[in-house]
Coordinates of C-alpha atoms in Angstrom, one line a residue:
X1 CA 117.2 1.5 -5.6
X2 CA 116.5 2.7 -2.1
X3 CA 117.8 6.3 -1.6
X4 CA 116.4 9.7 -1.0
X5 CA 116.2 12.7 -3.2
X6 CA 118.2 15.3 -1.2
X7 CA 116.2 18.5 -1.8
X8 CA 117.6 20.6 1.0
X9 CA 115.7 23.5 2.4
X10 CA 117.5 26.6 3.7
X11 CA 117.3 25.2 7.3
X12 CA 118.5 21.8 6.2
X13 CA 121.5 23.4 4.5
X14 CA 122.2 25.5 7.6
X15 CA 122.1 22.4 9.9
X16 CA 124.4 20.4 7.6
X17 CA 126.9 23.3 7.5
X18 CA 126.8 23.7 11.3
X19 CA 127.3 20.0 11.7
X20 CA 130.3 20.1 9.3
X21 CA 131.8 23.0 11.2
X22 CA 131.6 20.9 14.4
X23 CA 134.1 18.6 12.9
X24 CA 136.6 21.5 12.9
X25 CA 136.4 21.9 16.7
X26 CA 139.3 19.5 17.5
X27 CA 141.4 21.7 15.2
X28 CA 140.5 25.1 16.8
X29 CA 144.2 26.1 16.8
X30 CA 144.6 25.5 13.1
X31 CA 141.3 27.2 12.3
X32 CA 142.2 30.3 14.4
X33 CA 145.6 30.6 12.8
X34 CA 144.0 30.2 9.4
X35 CA 141.6 33.1 10.2
X36 CA 144.5 35.2 11.3
X37 CA 146.4 34.6 8.1
X38 CA 143.2 35.3 6.2
X39 CA 142.8 38.7 8.0
X40 CA 146.4 39.6 7.3
X41 CA 146.1 38.7 3.6
X42 CA 142.9 40.8 3.4
X43 CA 144.6 43.8 5.1
X44 CA 147.5 43.7 2.7
X45 CA 145.1 43.5 -0.2
X46 CA 143.3 46.6 1.0
X47 CA 146.5 48.5 1.8
X48 CA 147.9 48.2 -1.8
X49 CA 145.4 50.6 -3.5
X50 CA 145.9 53.1 -0.7
X51 CA 149.7 53.1 -1.1
X52 CA 149.3 53.5 -4.9
X53 CA 146.9 56.4 -4.3
X54 CA 149.4 58.1 -2.0
X55 CA 152.1 57.7 -4.6
X56 CA 149.9 59.2 -7.4
X57 CA 148.5 62.1 -5.5
X58 CA 151.4 63.1 -3.4
X59 CA 154.3 62.4 -5.7
X60 CA 153.4 61.5 -9.3
X61 CA 150.9 64.3 -9.9
X62 CA 153.1 67.1 -8.4
X63 CA 156.1 65.6 -10.1
X64 CA 158.3 65.5 -6.9
X65 CA 160.1 62.4 -5.8
X66 CA 162.1 62.8 -2.6
X67 CA 164.6 60.0 -2.3
X68 CA 163.9 59.3 1.4
X69 CA 160.1 59.3 0.9
X70 CA 160.4 57.1 -2.2
X71 CA 162.6 54.6 -0.3
X72 CA 160.1 54.3 2.5
X73 CA 157.1 54.0 0.2
X74 CA 158.7 51.3 -1.9
X75 CA 160.0 49.5 1.1
X76 CA 156.5 49.5 2.7
X77 CA 154.9 48.5 -0.6
X78 CA 157.3 45.5 -1.0
X79 CA 156.9 44.4 2.6
X80 CA 153.1 44.5 2.2
X81 CA 153.3 42.3 -0.9
X82 CA 155.7 39.8 0.8
X83 CA 153.6 39.6 4.0
X84 CA 150.4 39.2 1.8
X85 CA 152.0 36.4 -0.2
X86 CA 153.2 34.6 2.9
X87 CA 149.8 35.0 4.6
X88 CA 148.0 33.8 1.6
X89 CA 150.2 30.7 1.3
X90 CA 149.8 29.9 5.0
X91 CA 146.0 30.4 4.8
X92 CA 145.7 28.1 1.8
X93 CA 147.9 25.5 3.5
X94 CA 146.1 25.6 6.8
X95 CA 142.6 25.4 5.3
X96 CA 143.7 22.4 3.1
X97 CA 145.1 20.7 6.2
X98 CA 141.9 21.3 8.0
X99 CA 139.8 20.0 5.1
X100 CA 141.7 16.7 4.9
X101 CA 141.6 16.2 8.7
X102 CA 137.8 16.8 8.7
X103 CA 137.2 14.5 5.8
X104 CA 139.5 11.9 7.3
X105 CA 137.4 11.8 10.5
X106 CA 134.1 12.0 8.5
X107 CA 135.2 8.9 6.5
X108 CA 136.2 7.1 9.6
X109 CA 132.8 7.8 11.2
X110 CA 130.9 6.7 8.1
X111 CA 133.0 3.5 7.7
X112 CA 132.5 2.7 11.4
X113 CA 128.8 3.1 11.0
X114 CA 128.8 0.7 8.1
X115 CA 130.3 -1.9 10.4
X116 CA 127.4 -1.4 12.9
X117 CA 124.6 -1.3 10.4
X118 CA 122.2 -4.2 10.3
X119 CA 121.4 -6.4 7.4
X120 CA 118.1 -4.5 6.9
X121 CA 120.1 -1.5 5.7
X122 CA 122.1 -3.6 3.1
X123 CA 118.9 -5.3 2.0
X124 CA 117.6 -1.9 0.8
X125 CA 120.7 0.2 -0.2
X126 CA 123.0 -1.0 -3.1
X127 CA 126.6 -1.4 -2.2
X128 CA 127.7 1.0 -5.0
X129 CA 125.6 3.8 -3.4
X130 CA 127.3 3.2 0.0
X131 CA 130.7 3.4 -1.8
X132 CA 129.7 6.6 -3.5
X133 CA 128.9 8.3 -0.2
X134 CA 132.2 7.5 1.4
X135 CA 134.3 8.3 -1.7
X136 CA 132.6 10.8 -4.1
X137 CA 130.5 12.6 -1.6
X138 CA 133.3 13.1 1.0
X139 CA 135.6 14.3 -1.9
X140 CA 133.0 17.0 -2.7
X141 CA 133.2 18.1 0.9
X142 CA 137.0 18.5 0.6
X143 CA 136.4 20.9 -2.2
X144 CA 134.1 23.0 -0.1
X145 CA 136.7 23.4 2.7
X146 CA 139.5 24.2 0.3
X147 CA 137.7 26.2 -2.4
X148 CA 134.7 27.6 -0.6
X149 CA 135.3 28.1 3.1
X150 CA 138.4 30.2 2.6
X151 CA 136.9 32.0 -0.4
X152 CA 133.8 32.9 1.6
X153 CA 135.7 34.1 4.6
X154 CA 138.1 36.1 2.4
X155 CA 135.2 37.6 0.5
X156 CA 133.5 38.6 3.8
X157 CA 136.7 40.3 5.1
X158 CA 137.5 41.9 1.7
X159 CA 134.0 43.2 1.1
X160 CA 133.8 44.8 4.6
X161 CA 137.3 46.3 4.4
X162 CA 136.7 47.6 0.9
X163 CA 133.5 49.3 2.1
X164 CA 135.4 50.8 5.0
X165 CA 138.0 52.3 2.7
X166 CA 135.3 53.5 0.3
X167 CA 133.5 55.3 3.2
X168 CA 136.9 56.9 4.1
X169 CA 137.4 58.1 0.6
X170 CA 133.8 59.3 -0.1
X171 CA 130.7 58.6 2.0
X172 CA 128.1 59.5 -0.6
X173 CA 129.6 57.2 -3.3
X174 CA 130.1 54.4 -0.8
X175 CA 126.3 54.6 0.0
X176 CA 125.5 54.6 -3.7
X177 CA 127.6 51.5 -4.2
X178 CA 125.7 49.9 -1.3
X179 CA 122.5 50.1 -3.3
X180 CA 123.8 47.3 -5.6
X181 CA 123.8 44.8 -2.7
X182 CA 120.1 43.9 -2.7
X183 CA 120.3 43.0 -6.4
X184 CA 123.4 40.8 -5.7
X185 CA 121.7 39.1 -2.8
X186 CA 118.5 38.5 -4.9
X187 CA 120.6 36.9 -7.7
X188 CA 122.5 34.6 -5.3
X189 CA 119.2 33.6 -3.6
X190 CA 117.6 32.6 -6.9
X191 CA 120.7 30.6 -7.8
X192 CA 120.7 28.8 -4.4
X193 CA 117.1 27.8 -4.8
X194 CA 117.4 26.2 -8.2
X195 CA 120.9 24.9 -8.0
X196 CA 120.2 22.9 -4.8
X197 CA 117.5 20.9 -6.6
X198 CA 119.7 20.3 -9.7
X199 CA 122.7 19.2 -7.5
X200 CA 120.5 16.9 -5.5
X201 CA 119.3 15.0 -8.6
X202 CA 122.8 15.0 -10.1
X203 CA 124.4 13.6 -6.9
X204 CA 121.7 10.9 -6.6
X205 CA 122.2 9.9 -10.2
X206 CA 125.9 9.7 -9.6
X207 CA 125.2 7.3 -6.7
X208 CA 122.9 5.3 -9.0
X209 CA 125.7 5.1 -11.6
X210 CA 128.1 3.7 -9.0
X211 CA 125.5 1.2 -7.9
X212 CA 124.9 0.1 -11.5
X213 CA 128.6 -0.2 -12.2
X214 CA 129.3 -2.2 -9.0
X215 CA 126.4 -4.5 -9.8
X216 CA 127.6 -5.0 -13.4
X217 CA 131.2 -5.8 -12.4
X218 CA 130.0 -8.2 -9.6
X219 CA 127.7 -10.1 -12.0
X220 CA 129.7 -9.9 -15.2
X221 CA 129.8 -13.6 -15.7
X222 CA 126.0 -13.9 -15.6
X223 CA 125.7 -10.8 -17.8
X224 CA 127.9 -12.4 -20.5
X225 CA 126.4 -15.9 -20.2
X226 CA 122.8 -14.6 -20.6
X227 CA 123.8 -12.0 -23.3
X228 CA 122.7 -9.1 -21.1
X229 CA 125.4 -6.6 -22.1
X230 CA 123.0 -4.6 -24.3
X231 CA 120.3 -4.3 -21.6
X232 CA 122.9 -3.3 -18.9
X233 CA 124.4 -0.8 -21.4
X234 CA 121.1 0.8 -22.1
X235 CA 120.2 1.1 -18.4
X236 CA 123.6 2.6 -17.6
X237 CA 123.3 5.0 -20.5
X238 CA 119.8 6.1 -19.3
X239 CA 121.2 7.0 -15.8
X240 CA 124.3 8.6 -17.4
X241 CA 122.1 10.7 -19.7
X242 CA 120.0 11.9 -16.8
X243 CA 123.1 12.7 -14.9
X244 CA 124.4 14.7 -17.9
X245 CA 121.1 16.6 -18.3
X246 CA 121.0 17.7 -14.6
X247 CA 124.6 18.8 -14.8
X248 CA 123.9 20.8 -17.9
X249 CA 120.9 22.5 -16.2
X250 CA 123.3 23.6 -13.5
X251 CA 125.8 24.8 -16.1
X252 CA 123.1 26.9 -17.8
X253 CA 122.1 28.3 -14.4
X254 CA 125.7 29.1 -13.6
X255 CA 126.2 30.8 -17.0
X256 CA 123.2 33.0 -16.5
X257 CA 123.2 34.0 -12.8
X258 CA 126.8 33.8 -11.7
X259 CA 129.7 35.7 -13.2
X260 CA 127.9 37.3 -16.2
X261 CA 125.2 38.8 -13.9
X262 CA 127.6 39.9 -11.2
X263 CA 130.0 41.3 -13.8
X264 CA 127.2 43.3 -15.4
X265 CA 126.4 44.9 -12.0
X266 CA 130.1 45.6 -11.6
X267 CA 130.2 47.4 -15.0
X268 CA 127.2 49.5 -14.0
X269 CA 128.8 50.3 -10.7
X270 CA 132.0 51.5 -12.4
X271 CA 129.9 53.6 -14.8
X272 CA 128.2 55.2 -11.9
X273 CA 131.5 55.9 -10.2
X274 CA 133.1 57.5 -13.3
X275 CA 129.9 59.5 -13.9
X276 CA 129.9 60.7 -10.3
X277 CA 133.5 61.8 -10.4
X278 CA 132.9 63.4 -13.8
X279 CA 130.1 65.5 -12.4
X280 CA 132.1 66.2 -9.2
X281 CA 135.0 67.6 -11.3
X282 CA 132.9 70.5 -12.5
X283 CA 132.6 71.8 -9.0
X284 CA 135.7 70.6 -7.1
X285 CA 139.0 69.0 -7.7
X286 CA 139.1 65.3 -8.1
X287 CA 142.5 63.6 -7.8
X288 CA 143.6 60.7 -10.0
X289 CA 144.7 58.8 -7.0
X290 CA 141.3 58.9 -5.4
X291 CA 139.6 57.7 -8.6
X292 CA 142.2 54.9 -9.0
X293 CA 141.7 53.8 -5.3
X294 CA 137.9 53.9 -5.5
X295 CA 137.8 51.8 -8.6
X296 CA 140.3 49.4 -7.1
X297 CA 138.1 49.1 -4.0
X298 CA 135.0 48.6 -6.1
X299 CA 136.9 45.8 -7.9
X300 CA 137.9 44.3 -4.6
X301 CA 134.3 44.6 -3.4
X302 CA 132.8 42.8 -6.5
X303 CA 135.5 40.3 -7.2
X304 CA 135.1 38.4 -3.9
X305 CA 131.3 38.3 -4.6
X306 CA 132.1 37.0 -8.1
X307 CA 134.4 34.3 -6.5
X308 CA 131.7 33.4 -4.0
X309 CA 129.1 33.1 -6.8
X310 CA 131.5 30.9 -8.8
X311 CA 132.0 28.7 -5.8
X312 CA 128.3 28.5 -4.9
X313 CA 127.9 25.4 -7.1
X314 CA 130.7 23.7 -5.2
X315 CA 129.1 24.8 -1.9
X316 CA 125.7 23.5 -3.0
X317 CA 127.3 20.2 -4.2
X318 CA 129.2 19.9 -0.9
X319 CA 126.1 20.4 1.3
X320 CA 124.1 17.8 -0.7
X321 CA 127.0 15.4 -0.5
X322 CA 127.5 16.0 3.2
X323 CA 123.7 15.5 3.8
X324 CA 124.1 12.1 2.1
X325 CA 127.0 11.1 4.4
X326 CA 125.2 12.3 7.5
X327 CA 122.1 10.3 6.5
X328 CA 124.3 7.2 6.4
X329 CA 125.9 8.1 9.8
X330 CA 122.4 8.8 11.3
X331 CA 120.7 5.7 9.9
X332 CA 119.0 3.8 12.7
X333 CA 118.9 0.4 11.0
X334 CA 121.8 -0.7 13.1
X335 CA 122.6 -4.3 14.0
X336 CA 120.7 -5.8 16.9
X337 CA 122.0 -4.6 20.3
X338 CA 124.3 -6.9 22.3
X339 CA 125.8 -5.9 25.6
X340 CA 129.6 -5.3 25.4
X341 CA 130.1 -7.2 28.6
X342 CA 127.8 -9.6 30.6
X343 CA 128.0 -12.3 33.2
X344 CA 126.7 -14.9 30.7
X345 CA 129.0 -17.0 28.5
X346 CA 128.5 -19.9 26.2
X347 CA 129.9 -23.1 27.8
X348 CA 127.7 -26.0 26.8
X349 CA 126.1 -24.8 23.5
X350 CA 122.5 -25.7 24.4
X351 CA 120.2 -23.9 21.9
X352 CA 116.5 -23.4 22.3
X353 CA 114.0 -21.6 20.1
X354 CA 110.7 -20.8 21.9
X355 CA 107.8 -19.6 19.8
X356 CA 109.8 -17.4 17.6
X357 CA 107.9 -15.3 15.0
X358 CA 109.7 -13.0 12.7
X359 CA 109.0 -10.6 9.7
X360 CA 111.5 -8.7 7.6
X361 CA 109.0 -6.0 6.5
X362 CA 106.7 -5.9 9.6
X363 CA 103.8 -7.2 7.5
X364 CA 104.5 -10.8 6.3
X365 CA 105.8 -13.4 8.8
X366 CA 108.6 -15.5 7.3
X367 CA 108.8 -17.5 10.6
X368 CA 105.8 -18.5 12.5
X369 CA 105.9 -19.9 16.1
X370 CA 109.3 -21.7 15.6
X371 CA 110.2 -23.9 18.6
X372 CA 113.0 -26.6 18.8
X373 CA 115.9 -27.6 21.0
X374 CA 119.5 -28.5 20.0
X375 CA 121.3 -30.2 23.0
X376 CA 125.0 -29.9 23.5
X377 CA 126.9 -31.8 20.8
X378 CA 123.8 -32.5 18.7
X379 CA 123.3 -31.7 15.0
X380 CA 120.0 -30.2 14.0
X381 CA 119.4 -29.9 10.3
X382 CA 117.0 -27.5 8.6
X383 CA 115.6 -28.5 5.3
X384 CA 112.8 -27.2 3.1
X385 CA 112.1 -25.6 -0.2
X386 CA 113.4 -22.1 -1.1
X387 CA 111.7 -19.4 1.0
X388 CA 110.6 -21.9 3.7
X389 CA 112.5 -19.9 6.4
X390 CA 115.8 -21.9 6.9
X391 CA 118.1 -19.0 6.4
X392 CA 115.9 -16.7 8.5
X393 CA 116.4 -19.0 11.5
X394 CA 120.2 -18.7 11.0
X395 CA 120.0 -15.0 10.5
X396 CA 118.2 -14.5 13.8
X397 CA 120.5 -16.8 15.7
X398 CA 123.5 -15.0 14.3
X399 CA 121.9 -11.7 15.4
X400 CA 121.8 -10.2 11.8
X401 CA 118.2 -9.2 12.5
X402 CA 116.3 -8.3 15.6
X403 CA 113.1 -10.3 16.5
X404 CA 110.4 -9.2 18.9
X405 CA 108.2 -12.3 19.4
X406 CA 109.5 -15.4 21.2
X407 CA 112.8 -16.2 22.7
X408 CA 116.1 -17.7 21.6
X409 CA 118.1 -19.2 24.5
X410 CA 121.7 -20.3 24.7
X411 CA 122.6 -22.3 27.8
X412 CA 119.4 -21.0 29.3
X413 CA 120.2 -17.3 28.7
X414 CA 118.5 -15.1 26.2
X415 CA 120.7 -14.6 23.2
X416 CA 120.0 -10.8 23.6
X417 CA 121.8 -10.8 27.0
X418 CA 125.0 -12.5 25.9
X419 CA 127.9 -10.2 25.2
X420 CA 128.9 -9.5 21.6
X421 CA 132.4 -10.8 22.2
X422 CA 131.2 -14.1 23.8
X423 CA 128.6 -14.7 21.0
X424 CA 131.0 -14.0 18.1
X425 CA 133.9 -16.0 19.7
X426 CA 131.9 -19.1 20.6
X427 CA 129.6 -19.3 17.5
X428 CA 131.2 -20.2 14.1
X429 CA 129.5 -19.6 10.8
X430 CA 130.3 -21.2 7.5
X431 CA 128.4 -19.9 4.5
X432 CA 127.5 -21.5 1.2
X433 CA 129.7 -19.1 -0.7
X434 CA 132.6 -18.2 1.6
X435 CA 134.2 -14.8 1.3
X436 CA 138.0 -14.8 0.9
X437 CA 139.8 -11.6 1.6
X438 CA 142.7 -10.1 -0.4
X439 CA 145.9 -11.0 1.5
X440 CA 147.6 -14.3 2.4
X441 CA 146.3 -17.7 3.2
X442 CA 147.5 -17.2 6.8
X443 CA 145.7 -13.8 7.2
X444 CA 142.5 -15.3 5.8
X445 CA 142.6 -18.0 8.5
X446 CA 143.8 -15.8 11.3
X447 CA 141.5 -12.9 10.3
X448 CA 143.9 -10.5 12.0
X449 CA 143.3 -11.8 15.5
X450 CA 146.6 -10.6 17.1
X451 CA 146.5 -13.2 19.9
X452 CA 146.4 -16.1 17.4
X453 CA 149.8 -17.8 16.8
X454 CA 150.9 -19.3 13.5
X455 CA 150.8 -22.7 15.2
X456 CA 147.1 -22.3 15.9
X457 CA 146.5 -21.2 12.3
X458 CA 148.4 -24.3 11.0
X459 CA 146.6 -26.6 13.5
X460 CA 143.2 -25.3 12.3
X461 CA 144.1 -25.9 8.7
X462 CA 145.3 -29.5 9.5
X463 CA 142.2 -30.1 11.5
X464 CA 139.9 -29.6 8.5
X465 CA 142.4 -31.1 6.0
X466 CA 143.1 -27.8 4.3
X467 CA 146.8 -28.2 4.9
X468 CA 147.1 -30.6 1.9
X469 CA 146.3 -28.0 -0.7
X470 CA 148.0 -25.2 1.2
X471 CA 151.3 -27.0 1.3
X472 CA 151.1 -27.4 -2.5
X473 CA 151.0 -23.6 -3.0
X474 CA 154.3 -21.9 -4.0
X475 CA 154.5 -19.9 -0.7
X476 CA 152.4 -22.1 1.5
X477 CA 150.6 -20.1 4.2
X478 CA 152.2 -16.9 2.9
X479 CA 150.7 -17.4 -0.6
X480 CA 149.1 -14.3 -1.9
X481 CA 145.3 -14.5 -2.3
X482 CA 143.7 -12.5 -5.0
X483 CA 140.3 -10.8 -4.5
X484 CA 137.6 -13.2 -3.4
X485 CA 140.1 -16.1 -3.7
X486 CA 139.4 -16.3 -7.5
X487 CA 142.4 -18.6 -8.1
X488 CA 141.1 -21.3 -5.8
X489 CA 138.4 -23.8 -6.5
X490 CA 135.1 -23.6 -4.6
X491 CA 136.2 -26.5 -2.5
X492 CA 139.5 -24.9 -1.6
X493 CA 137.7 -21.7 -0.6
X494 CA 135.4 -23.7 1.6
X495 CA 138.3 -25.5 3.3
X496 CA 139.8 -22.1 4.1
X497 CA 136.5 -21.0 5.5
X498 CA 136.4 -24.1 7.7
X499 CA 139.9 -23.5 8.9
X500 CA 139.0 -19.8 9.7
X501 CA 136.1 -21.0 11.8
X502 CA 138.0 -23.8 13.6
X503 CA 140.8 -21.4 14.5
X504 CA 138.3 -19.7 16.8
X505 CA 137.4 -23.1 18.4
X506 CA 133.6 -22.3 18.5
X507 CA 131.2 -24.2 20.8
X508 CA 128.3 -23.8 18.3
X509 CA 128.7 -24.4 14.6
X510 CA 126.3 -22.9 12.0
X511 CA 126.5 -24.4 8.5
X512 CA 124.5 -22.4 5.9
X513 CA 124.5 -25.0 3.0
X514 CA 128.2 -25.4 3.3
X515 CA 128.3 -28.2 0.8
X516 CA 126.1 -26.7 -1.9
X517 CA 128.7 -25.4 -4.2
X518 CA 131.7 -27.8 -3.7
X519 CA 133.4 -29.5 -6.6
X520 CA 133.7 -33.3 -6.9
X521 CA 137.4 -33.2 -6.4
X522 CA 137.2 -31.9 -2.8
X523 CA 133.7 -33.3 -1.9
X524 CA 135.0 -36.2 0.1
X525 CA 137.5 -34.0 1.8
X526 CA 134.8 -31.5 2.7
X527 CA 132.6 -34.2 4.1
X528 CA 135.5 -35.5 6.3
X529 CA 136.2 -32.0 7.5
X530 CA 132.5 -31.4 8.3
X531 CA 132.3 -34.6 10.3
X532 CA 135.3 -33.7 12.3
X533 CA 134.2 -30.1 12.9
X534 CA 130.8 -31.3 14.2
X535 CA 132.3 -33.6 16.9
X536 CA 131.6 -32.2 20.3
X537 CA 129.9 -29.1 19.0
X538 CA 126.2 -28.1 18.7
X539 CA 125.5 -27.7 15.0
X540 CA 122.7 -26.0 13.2
X541 CA 122.9 -27.0 9.5
X542 CA 120.9 -25.8 6.5
X543 CA 121.0 -28.7 4.2
X544 CA 120.7 -28.7 0.4
X545 CA 121.9 -32.2 -0.2
X546 CA 119.8 -34.5 2.1
X547 CA 122.5 -37.1 1.8
X548 CA 124.8 -35.0 3.9
X549 CA 122.5 -34.8 7.0
X550 CA 121.2 -38.3 7.3
X551 CA 123.1 -38.7 10.5
X552 CA 121.7 -35.6 12.1
X553 CA 120.2 -36.0 15.5
X554 CA 117.1 -34.1 14.5
X555 CA 115.9 -32.9 11.1
X556 CA 113.4 -30.0 10.9
X557 CA 111.3 -29.7 7.8
X558 CA 110.1 -26.1 7.1
X559 CA 107.3 -25.0 4.8
X560 CA 106.2 -21.4 4.5
X561 CA 107.9 -20.4 7.8
X562 CA 106.5 -23.3 9.9
X563 CA 108.0 -26.5 11.1
X564 CA 105.8 -29.1 9.5
X565 CA 107.9 -32.2 10.2
X566 CA 110.6 -33.2 12.7
X567 CA 112.6 -36.3 13.5
X568 CA 115.5 -38.4 12.5
X569 CA 116.1 -39.3 8.8
X570 CA 114.7 -42.9 9.2
X571 CA 111.6 -41.6 11.1
X572 CA 110.8 -39.0 8.4
X573 CA 111.3 -41.5 5.6
X574 CA 108.8 -43.8 7.3
X575 CA 106.4 -40.9 7.9
X576 CA 106.2 -40.4 4.1
X577 CA 105.7 -36.7 4.2
X578 CA 107.5 -33.7 2.6
X579 CA 110.9 -34.9 3.6
X580 CA 110.3 -38.3 2.0
X581 CA 109.2 -36.7 -1.3
X582 CA 112.3 -34.4 -1.3
X583 CA 114.6 -37.4 -0.6
X584 CA 112.9 -39.4 -3.4
X585 CA 113.2 -36.5 -5.8
X586 CA 117.0 -36.0 -5.1
X587 CA 117.6 -39.8 -5.3
X588 CA 115.7 -40.0 -8.6
X589 CA 117.7 -37.1 -10.0
X590 CA 120.9 -38.8 -8.9
X591 CA 119.9 -42.0 -10.5
X592 CA 119.0 -40.3 -13.8
X593 CA 122.3 -38.3 -13.9

């Protein structure tokens, strides 16, 4: 499985965080209001111990309770609590709103990038890994905004304000409390170093789990037929066990360096404070209110740090997850460039390959000096053994992959200079195993082209003879189609794919072994449809059954990436070469069966 181990350095983490923060820029108003609510909430939190200190020292200790003073003090105390509660609610709401908006845009960017990635990317990265990045990884980022960003900001404000109040109460003791900070920073630094590595591995293994699960579900029929359940189960369990181990390493790290360590420092700090006040009481008066307030501010100083340390694991997880999403967004393996607009359009459908050489990996050529011409209205068939280069020719013509040697011309213009819209609109592709989308029969033919009318959809279905089986469905064109068209036969799915292609009225037709998997019930119908589709259109057809391309204007025989024979069916049979042997082999098999 092609993926990276995301071991992030401090600079990497900083860059990822800054990039995430840039996603908040469109919501500056929300972010500013959230900060204001956070500051108000912090101020009310700091004011509470001070008000209690005033009550203890000025009223409780002397034992005097003036009615007017008590009314004002209670009123201020209640107002402070109400304002604090309202500010806390608004702060939580605003940061959650911000989190969901940021993740919404991040998912849109990631999904848009998937649509622009070339086939080279999907050749290397499992589908389950891609799904994991857009779902699990982005969900981890949500937790960072909700549980970490607000916590970190509140901790920052609370620690600063608590220090200010401690300095107001007693400068020497505040300076003494400050001595604990280097120890806390050291603990958090050690945690960050090791937890980043553990989270990187755990996140990668979760991606591998998703990939293995997606692969198993996709290939469940083959798994069951070949009795591979045990092997797949063992492989899944190995990944799952590794995922568990790395998570447990992080749990042990959390248990050692987070709350227990910070709590131990807090206890030591409280002991120092009480010891200091105890010594101070021998030489001067120490009020109960000041002791209470100082302890409260120490708690408000350490508790945010505790919360930050508890959320560091979420923070680390979110940064690793975000880096995975950004690596997807930044991936340069995009589909070959096509101009959005150009002066060239496909009118005749004249195709010419000139000395095209191509390699998938940059080392081994799968196509070598390929040259041929398909004139308007002609059918050129590509035949050859597996790995001979047939599909590679189609992949280059459909612009799934970029090529650097040779030229592909359409109507005399380089295919690289024709606009994306013109190319996709005038070139129709029918695959060996057509993909049927969840929805209705009509939506699968229309493919959500808003300008296409129902009459055009119906005419396309009638043109390829798909209307016969569609009209037998309970709801006709509005019949609900389950995932991948599982309720239809392979022939019916192929007819839907034919109708989908003809609805766009292409000038060039690409058939990638379109008759390889059809059932006998619809074979004759499929052949009639193909014959009708090819009329007046330039056709490139990869042929598995040689009997289906005997009427082709030109047949190209490929072997190891080279065209070794070319001509009509009769000419190649007379030549007695590779094509003749393939034809004899297929006819012999048919006679035996």
